[in-house]
C-alpha positions as YAML, in Angstrom:
chain: A
units: angstrom
residues:
- id: 1
  name: UNK
  ca: [30.41, 18.63, 57.24]
- id: 2
  name: UNK
  ca: [27.17, 16.34, 56.82]
- id: 3
  name: UNK
  ca: [24.64, 18.42, 54.94]
- id: 4
  name: UNK
  ca: [21.29, 17.36, 54.41]
- id: 5
  name: UNK
  ca: [20.13, 16.11, 50.93]
- id: 6
  name: UNK
  ca: [16.82, 15.01, 49.70]
- id: 7
  name: UNK
  ca: [16.56, 12.76, 46.81]
- id: 8
  name: UNK
  ca: [13.81, 11.19, 44.57]
- id: 9
  name: UNK
  ca: [12.77, 9.65, 41.31]
- id: 10
  name: UNK
  ca: [9.91, 9.28, 39.01]
- id: 11
  name: UNK
  ca: [7.80, 6.07, 38.77]
- id: 12
  name: UNK
  ca: [10.01, 4.47, 36.06]
- id: 13
  name: UNK
  ca: [13.30, 5.64, 37.56]
- id: 14
  name: UNK
  ca: [14.29, 7.47, 34.26]
- id: 15
  name: UNK
  ca: [14.41, 10.81, 36.13]
- id: 16
  name: UNK
  ca: [16.26, 11.43, 39.45]
- id: 17
  name: UNK
  ca: [16.42, 14.48, 41.34]
- id: 18
  name: UNK
  ca: [18.39, 15.94, 44.33]
- id: 19
  name: UNK
  ca: [18.08, 18.76, 46.64]
- id: 20
  name: UNK
  ca: [21.27, 19.81, 48.44]
- id: 21
  name: UNK
  ca: [20.59, 21.31, 51.77]
- id: 22
  name: UNK
  ca: [17.40, 21.47, 53.69]
- id: 23
  name: UNK
  ca: [14.01, 22.29, 51.87]
- id: 24
  name: UNK
  ca: [12.60, 25.80, 52.67]
- id: 25
  name: UNK
  ca: [9.03, 24.44, 53.30]
- id: 26
  name: UNK
  ca: [6.45, 21.74, 52.27]
- id: 27
  name: UNK
  ca: [3.36, 23.27, 50.83]
- id: 28
  name: UNK
  ca: [0.19, 21.79, 50.08]
- id: 29
  name: UNK
  ca: [-1.26, 23.70, 47.11]
- id: 30
  name: UNK
  ca: [-5.13, 23.52, 46.58]
- id: 31
  name: UNK
  ca: [-5.25, 25.74, 43.51]
- id: 32
  name: UNK
  ca: [-7.18, 24.34, 40.50]
- id: 33
  name: UNK
  ca: [-4.09, 23.90, 38.28]
- id: 34
  name: UNK
  ca: [-2.15, 22.13, 40.90]
- id: 35
  name: UNK
  ca: [-5.15, 19.80, 41.53]
- id: 36
  name: UNK
  ca: [-5.44, 18.98, 37.91]
- id: 37
  name: UNK
  ca: [-1.43, 18.44, 37.48]
- id: 38
  name: UNK
  ca: [-1.40, 16.16, 40.58]
- id: 39
  name: UNK
  ca: [-4.66, 14.21, 39.78]
- id: 40
  name: UNK
  ca: [-5.32, 14.51, 43.50]
- id: 41
  name: UNK
  ca: [-7.32, 16.80, 46.07]
- id: 42
  name: UNK
  ca: [-4.04, 19.11, 46.28]
- id: 43
  name: UNK
  ca: [-0.44, 18.93, 45.43]
- id: 44
  name: UNK
  ca: [2.30, 18.52, 48.03]
- id: 45
  name: UNK
  ca: [5.38, 20.22, 47.04]
- id: 46
  name: UNK
  ca: [8.87, 20.26, 48.66]
- id: 47
  name: UNK
  ca: [9.88, 23.96, 48.25]
- id: 48
  name: UNK
  ca: [13.57, 24.56, 47.58]
- id: 49
  name: UNK
  ca: [16.06, 27.00, 46.30]
- id: 50
  name: UNK
  ca: [16.19, 26.63, 42.54]
- id: 51
  name: UNK
  ca: [20.04, 26.56, 42.63]
- id: 52
  name: UNK
  ca: [20.04, 23.74, 44.99]
- id: 53
  name: UNK
  ca: [18.24, 21.41, 42.85]
- id: 54
  name: UNK
  ca: [19.50, 18.99, 40.28]
- id: 55
  name: UNK
  ca: [17.45, 16.92, 37.96]
- id: 56
  name: UNK
  ca: [18.75, 14.09, 35.76]
- id: 57
  name: UNK
  ca: [16.72, 12.40, 32.97]
- id: 58
  name: UNK
  ca: [14.37, 13.07, 30.08]
- id: 59
  name: UNK
  ca: [12.18, 15.90, 31.30]
- id: 60
  name: UNK
  ca: [9.35, 17.58, 29.38]
- id: 61
  name: UNK
  ca: [7.21, 20.59, 30.34]
- id: 62
  name: UNK
  ca: [4.04, 22.11, 30.06]
- id: 63
  name: UNK
  ca: [3.84, 26.00, 30.30]
- id: 64
  name: UNK
  ca: [0.69, 26.70, 32.34]
- id: 65
  name: UNK
  ca: [-0.23, 30.31, 31.67]
- id: 66
  name: UNK
  ca: [-3.63, 30.30, 33.39]
- id: 67
  name: UNK
  ca: [-1.98, 31.53, 36.68]
- id: 68
  name: UNK
  ca: [-3.00, 34.33, 39.09]
- id: 69
  name: UNK
  ca: [0.02, 36.18, 38.71]
- id: 70
  name: UNK
  ca: [-0.17, 36.16, 34.93]
- id: 71
  name: UNK
  ca: [3.33, 34.59, 34.75]
- id: 72
  name: UNK
  ca: [3.57, 31.06, 33.60]
- id: 73
  name: UNK
  ca: [4.33, 27.98, 35.73]
- id: 74
  name: UNK
  ca: [6.41, 25.38, 33.93]
- id: 75
  name: UNK
  ca: [5.07, 21.96, 35.12]
- id: 76
  name: UNK
  ca: [7.92, 19.38, 34.53]
- id: 77
  name: UNK
  ca: [7.35, 15.71, 34.24]
- id: 78
  name: UNK
  ca: [9.23, 12.58, 33.30]
- id: 79
  name: UNK
  ca: [9.17, 12.14, 29.42]
- id: 80
  name: UNK
  ca: [8.97, 8.37, 29.94]
- id: 81
  name: UNK
  ca: [6.39, 7.67, 32.45]
- id: 82
  name: UNK
  ca: [4.69, 11.14, 32.98]
- id: 83
  name: UNK
  ca: [5.36, 11.35, 36.77]
- id: 84
  name: UNK
  ca: [5.16, 14.97, 37.73]
- id: 85
  name: UNK
  ca: [8.48, 16.15, 39.02]
- id: 86
  name: UNK
  ca: [8.96, 19.93, 39.44]
- id: 87
  name: UNK
  ca: [7.02, 23.24, 38.93]
- id: 88
  name: UNK
  ca: [9.24, 26.19, 38.00]
- id: 89
  name: UNK
  ca: [7.26, 29.42, 38.79]
- id: 90
  name: UNK
  ca: [8.19, 32.35, 36.79]
- id: 91
  name: UNK
  ca: [6.91, 34.82, 39.37]
- id: 92
  name: UNK
  ca: [9.23, 33.40, 41.96]
- id: 93
  name: UNK
  ca: [12.49, 32.28, 39.97]
- id: 94
  name: UNK
  ca: [14.63, 31.71, 43.16]
- id: 95
  name: UNK
  ca: [12.54, 28.73, 44.19]
- id: 96
  name: UNK
  ca: [11.00, 25.60, 42.71]
- id: 97
  name: UNK
  ca: [8.45, 23.13, 43.91]
- id: 98
  name: UNK
  ca: [9.44, 19.41, 43.83]
- id: 99
  name: UNK
  ca: [6.59, 16.88, 43.97]
- id: 100
  name: UNK
  ca: [6.83, 15.36, 47.39]
- id: 101
  name: UNK
  ca: [5.27, 12.18, 46.43]
- id: 102
  name: UNK
  ca: [8.42, 11.49, 44.31]
- id: 103
  name: UNK
  ca: [10.89, 11.62, 47.27]
- id: 104
  name: UNK
  ca: [12.68, 8.67, 48.25]
- id: 105
  name: UNK
  ca: [11.46, 9.15, 51.74]
- id: 106
  name: UNK
  ca: [8.12, 10.80, 51.10]
- id: 107
  name: UNK
  ca: [6.81, 10.16, 54.62]
- id: 108
  name: UNK
  ca: [9.44, 12.85, 56.03]
- id: 109
  name: UNK
  ca: [7.78, 15.74, 54.08]
- id: 110
  name: UNK
  ca: [4.47, 16.39, 55.70]
- id: 111
  name: UNK
  ca: [2.93, 19.96, 54.55]
- id: 112
  name: UNK
  ca: [4.13, 22.75, 56.80]
- id: 113
  name: UNK
  ca: [1.56, 25.06, 55.29]
- id: 114
  name: UNK
  ca: [-1.42, 25.05, 53.04]
- id: 115
  name: UNK
  ca: [-2.01, 27.61, 50.20]
- id: 116
  name: UNK
  ca: [-4.71, 28.43, 47.89]
- id: 117
  name: UNK
  ca: [-7.24, 27.17, 50.46]
- id: 118
  name: UNK
  ca: [-9.93, 29.37, 48.65]
- id: 119
  name: UNK
  ca: [-9.98, 26.79, 46.10]
- id: 120
  name: UNK
  ca: [-9.75, 23.57, 48.32]
- id: 121
  name: UNK
  ca: [-12.31, 21.00, 47.62]
- id: 122
  name: UNK
  ca: [-15.29, 21.14, 50.27]
- id: 123
  name: UNK
  ca: [-14.49, 17.64, 51.69]
- id: 124
  name: UNK
  ca: [-10.96, 18.34, 52.50]
- id: 125
  name: UNK
  ca: [-10.23, 19.07, 56.12]
- id: 126
  name: UNK
  ca: [-7.17, 21.24, 56.87]
- id: 127
  name: UNK
  ca: [-5.19, 20.06, 59.87]
- id: 128
  name: UNK
  ca: [-5.24, 22.20, 63.11]
- id: 129
  name: UNK
  ca: [-1.98, 23.82, 63.87]
- id: 130
  name: UNK
  ca: [-0.72, 24.05, 60.23]
- id: 131
  name: UNK
  ca: [-0.73, 27.39, 58.74]
- id: 132
  name: UNK
  ca: [-2.98, 28.09, 55.66]
- id: 133
  name: UNK
  ca: [-3.42, 30.92, 53.30]
- id: 134
  name: UNK
  ca: [-6.31, 31.83, 51.10]
- id: 135
  name: UNK
  ca: [-4.07, 32.34, 48.30]
- id: 136
  name: UNK
  ca: [-0.06, 31.89, 48.28]
- id: 137
  name: UNK
  ca: [2.09, 32.45, 51.32]
- id: 138
  name: UNK
  ca: [4.02, 35.23, 49.46]
...
């Protein structure tokens, strides 16, 4: 059986990751915290089952407690180069968000939804036909 697998790495190559099976979604998050963490207008995340994700290499984490749920989001990054890798969301422990820009084939991972659009920057235009949610999609 040929199962889908998605792989990626940080900027320096010290951290690699793998998702076994198809991702659940690709979400562009416009919340203030994801925007700050990504250094961009929004963060594009490959959403996957936590148990399907393997990460190898030196990871550090920052526990972001300023969240709407009141539960922390651990934002993990490469300990060597600082590339953002994964967000572990305490309010949704069965899933994780892998930073799509670190995928080996990042072009395959266009957003299938936009979340926290109530916080989007005024100059960002959301694409027609892609579901969007003022807060999260849960």
